XYZ file of C-alpha atoms in Angstrom:
299
model
C 92.544 71.489 182.878
C 92.848 69.283 184.963
C 89.351 67.769 184.075
C 90.701 67.561 180.204
C 93.737 66.169 181.278
C 92.245 63.251 182.857
C 89.312 62.943 179.620
C 92.948 62.656 177.641
C 95.245 60.241 179.207
C 92.914 57.196 177.648
C 93.702 58.768 173.934
C 97.182 59.497 175.143
C 96.736 55.909 175.441
C 95.395 55.104 172.765
C 97.712 57.515 170.453
C 100.938 55.892 172.569
C 99.559 51.864 171.398
C 99.726 53.347 168.214
C 102.988 54.808 167.533
C 104.414 51.152 168.683
C 102.894 49.295 166.714
C 103.828 51.817 163.808
C 107.280 52.024 164.856
C 108.052 49.019 166.205
C 111.071 51.034 168.099
C 113.947 48.512 170.118
C 114.520 51.114 172.913
C 112.282 53.796 174.337
C 113.981 56.723 175.851
C 112.420 59.482 177.617
C 113.472 62.615 179.175
C 111.198 63.629 181.841
C 108.758 65.512 180.456
C 104.951 64.786 180.659
C 104.586 64.045 177.248
C 107.203 60.962 177.761
C 104.652 59.507 180.211
C 102.163 57.431 178.171
C 104.676 55.945 175.407
C 108.159 55.550 177.681
C 104.613 53.141 180.037
C 103.172 50.749 177.413
C 107.038 50.377 175.968
C 107.717 48.474 179.674
C 104.271 47.217 179.677
C 105.220 45.259 176.012
C 108.236 43.900 177.364
C 110.487 46.523 175.209
C 113.652 47.743 176.667
C 112.957 51.787 178.113
C 115.336 54.171 179.886
C 114.685 57.755 181.212
C 116.433 60.628 181.150
C 116.451 63.047 184.904
C 118.151 66.448 184.541
C 117.045 67.842 187.263
C 119.063 67.022 190.705
C 115.971 65.143 192.351
C 112.254 63.946 190.204
C 109.789 65.828 188.855
C 106.103 63.647 188.551
C 106.306 61.293 185.388
C 109.824 60.464 186.024
C 108.544 59.493 189.645
C 105.732 57.676 187.434
C 108.141 56.146 185.068
C 110.914 54.319 187.656
C 108.913 52.361 188.348
C 108.078 50.548 185.406
C 111.763 51.348 183.225
C 114.966 49.682 182.773
C 117.156 52.362 183.524
C 116.712 55.608 185.015
C 119.793 58.364 183.953
C 120.310 60.892 186.566
C 123.217 63.828 186.699
C 124.079 63.836 190.232
C 124.754 60.998 192.948
C 122.843 62.183 195.300
C 119.970 61.837 193.170
C 120.032 57.896 193.130
C 118.027 58.108 196.735
C 115.105 59.845 195.659
C 113.977 56.786 193.741
C 112.713 53.293 194.071
C 115.127 50.573 192.753
C 118.435 52.397 193.307
C 120.056 49.525 192.053
C 118.631 50.721 188.291
C 119.548 54.492 188.616
C 123.060 55.527 186.180
C 125.139 58.535 186.740
C 125.438 59.692 183.312
C 125.634 63.441 184.607
C 123.411 65.435 181.287
C 125.486 66.365 178.167
C 126.464 69.524 178.163
C 127.193 71.504 174.673
C 131.332 71.866 173.047
C 131.870 74.598 172.518
C 131.629 74.931 176.863
C 135.121 73.620 176.755
C 136.600 75.297 173.250
C 138.554 78.915 175.871
C 140.644 78.351 178.234
C 140.306 81.271 180.661
C 143.268 83.239 179.357
C 142.047 82.755 175.815
C 138.292 83.958 176.654
C 139.572 86.706 178.623
C 141.574 88.437 175.970
C 138.633 88.139 173.210
C 136.649 89.657 174.913
C 139.503 92.474 176.209
C 139.532 92.440 179.308
C 143.247 93.460 179.298
C 143.888 93.936 182.941
C 143.720 91.450 186.814
C 140.549 92.651 187.696
C 138.000 89.469 188.320
C 134.952 88.612 186.167
C 131.756 88.157 187.215
C 128.982 86.946 185.327
C 125.162 87.382 186.037
C 122.217 86.492 184.136
C 118.273 85.066 184.526
C 118.374 82.998 181.987
C 117.211 83.243 178.208
C 114.451 85.461 178.767
C 115.335 87.136 182.532
C 113.003 86.978 185.823
C 112.101 90.539 186.865
C 112.121 90.254 190.175
C 116.074 89.973 189.833
C 116.912 92.900 187.073
C 115.517 94.994 189.727
C 117.577 93.790 191.858
C 120.046 95.053 189.447
C 119.251 97.600 188.880
C 120.525 98.343 192.656
C 123.576 95.331 192.420
C 124.819 97.632 188.883
C 124.485 101.813 190.925
C 126.663 100.041 193.963
C 129.610 98.330 191.573
C 129.466 102.039 189.849
C 129.902 103.833 193.714
C 133.042 101.692 193.779
C 134.425 102.441 191.005
C 133.167 98.520 188.866
C 136.165 96.800 190.865
C 135.665 93.499 188.605
C 134.712 93.957 185.145
C 130.637 92.314 184.656
C 128.750 91.322 181.876
C 125.045 90.918 182.304
C 122.418 89.672 180.469
C 119.105 91.606 181.146
C 116.888 89.505 179.042
C 113.646 90.928 178.318
C 113.550 93.301 181.354
C 116.891 95.201 178.822
C 115.235 97.813 177.544
C 113.988 99.267 181.829
C 116.927 98.196 183.419
C 119.233 100.328 180.780
C 116.822 103.332 181.227
C 116.451 102.840 185.132
C 120.059 102.767 185.417
C 120.202 106.603 182.750
C 117.484 107.764 184.889
C 119.474 107.331 188.587
C 122.793 108.909 186.456
C 124.877 105.391 186.550
C 127.174 105.377 184.434
C 129.516 101.573 184.516
C 131.847 102.723 182.360
C 134.239 100.347 180.796
C 133.923 97.914 183.775
C 130.087 96.366 183.670
C 128.363 95.545 179.528
C 124.432 94.867 180.251
C 122.743 92.720 176.790
C 120.425 92.213 175.955
C 121.128 88.680 175.565
C 123.962 86.614 175.564
C 124.898 85.122 172.185
C 128.729 83.821 173.568
C 127.455 82.535 176.648
C 130.958 80.119 176.283
C 132.972 82.578 176.071
C 131.962 84.907 178.414
C 131.662 81.435 180.688
C 135.337 80.417 180.392
C 136.084 84.125 181.412
C 133.995 83.771 184.646
C 135.762 84.003 188.266
C 132.232 84.153 189.346
C 128.611 83.482 188.181
C 125.452 84.880 189.258
C 122.629 82.890 188.443
C 119.369 80.680 188.228
C 119.778 77.417 188.815
C 117.988 75.033 186.121
C 118.802 71.392 184.821
C 120.722 72.822 181.717
C 122.843 75.803 183.530
C 124.061 73.750 186.703
C 125.610 71.214 184.036
C 127.102 73.817 182.538
C 128.772 75.221 185.820
C 129.832 71.731 186.962
C 131.402 70.545 183.758
C 133.052 73.813 183.229
C 134.083 74.307 186.958
C 132.290 77.994 187.383
C 131.935 78.925 191.794
C 128.444 80.084 191.170
C 125.860 82.486 193.332
C 121.637 80.779 193.077
C 119.621 82.306 193.281
C 116.718 79.563 192.566
C 113.409 80.472 190.590
C 110.845 80.481 193.089
C 108.402 80.232 190.219
C 109.513 76.186 189.037
C 107.543 73.495 189.120
C 108.549 70.945 191.950
C 110.294 74.122 193.123
C 113.072 71.654 191.972
C 115.528 75.347 191.012
C 116.340 74.976 194.924
C 116.355 71.462 194.557
C 119.378 71.367 191.902
C 120.862 74.201 193.931
C 121.234 72.852 197.770
C 122.712 70.022 195.914
C 125.057 71.595 194.578
C 125.263 73.647 198.022
C 126.097 70.310 200.405
C 129.298 69.698 198.454
C 130.355 73.404 199.083
C 130.345 73.838 194.710
C 127.785 76.528 195.638
C 126.598 79.472 197.455
C 122.464 79.876 197.843
C 120.695 82.708 198.453
C 116.491 82.528 198.304
C 114.901 85.732 195.532
C 112.717 86.596 198.880
C 116.015 86.786 200.400
C 118.095 89.157 199.339
C 118.188 92.225 196.834
C 120.684 94.053 194.805
C 123.175 95.447 197.495
C 123.494 92.247 200.172
C 123.661 90.182 196.570
C 126.913 92.424 195.378
C 127.974 92.275 198.894
C 128.797 88.637 198.679
C 129.860 88.281 195.133
C 132.666 90.988 196.738
C 132.915 88.790 199.602
C 134.096 85.832 196.972
C 136.186 87.649 194.923
C 138.456 88.236 197.774
C 138.926 84.205 199.072
C 140.417 83.236 196.235
C 141.054 79.380 198.206
C 137.178 79.753 198.028
C 136.667 80.088 194.624
C 139.431 77.794 194.064
C 137.393 74.827 196.380
C 134.352 75.531 195.009
C 135.831 74.829 191.226
C 137.280 71.344 192.935
C 134.301 70.602 194.618
C 132.375 70.897 191.324
C 134.816 69.421 189.274
C 133.818 66.691 191.495
C 130.378 66.830 190.874
C 130.826 66.231 187.216
C 130.438 63.478 184.592
C 132.184 65.794 181.389
C 131.294 63.180 179.421
C 127.614 62.396 179.518
C 126.536 62.390 176.194
C 128.770 58.990 176.285
C 128.220 57.395 179.177
C 123.954 58.236 178.002
C 125.211 55.709 175.026
C 126.388 52.879 176.449
C 124.638 52.839 178.892
C 121.226 52.252 176.321
C 123.831 50.403 174.081
C 123.845 48.109 177.547
C 120.157 48.348 177.410
C 120.179 47.171 173.685
C 122.174 44.241 174.082
């Protein structure tokens, strides 16, 4: 694979030149993926205004390389500025979050989901596809929850492990009753997240942006199976600001995760402080910030 990558680089440069010759752009923007490298690099060489946006707290290889040539580097957090060779070119714009994440108050969302009592709401999910190791932990988590009579409302998105997880709970004789719900996918994520008092999830860039935008206290278990370990680096930024609890996958299990959730839910002041810290990190008008940054480059 690496050999083929080296062999295709000259072709990529030729194609980038052809694209720029044909399209004649006034501005070129890359979003961190490796495919953006040849076009942004060639545009910078030609003196065309260039910008890159990095959603992760720490830049990946493509962003590191392009940061030396691009006119502007747009990042999600002030803490990210230190990782770039030209801090003066870095602009903290945040990462855009879908507008429907701001459509519901906590009270409205709870009512829409049919929660009529005072129990807190926990949301857990491991990305759109789920994660086998974490869903195995969730079997123990949900069993512990059922044993204690479901002290909080809980919606869990199992992804591709849905059939296994529901089957495992049935085999164990676990009755979740009305306290917990296991879904294959969470299609109404903005609504469910608005209702949540605590979110337990991975630490991808989009997830981090959503959590900070609507200030949801969270327990983050970063995926260890991503390039450059960027999920842990994302999570550590929130942790350093007192905005999240971080647990590493090899160092936790279902029962310890359940204990951590109970501990946080019992400390309302800490949850409130986490929410305030998340708000301090958020850029809720990220799309406008990016637009204005690019407009300034064009001028």
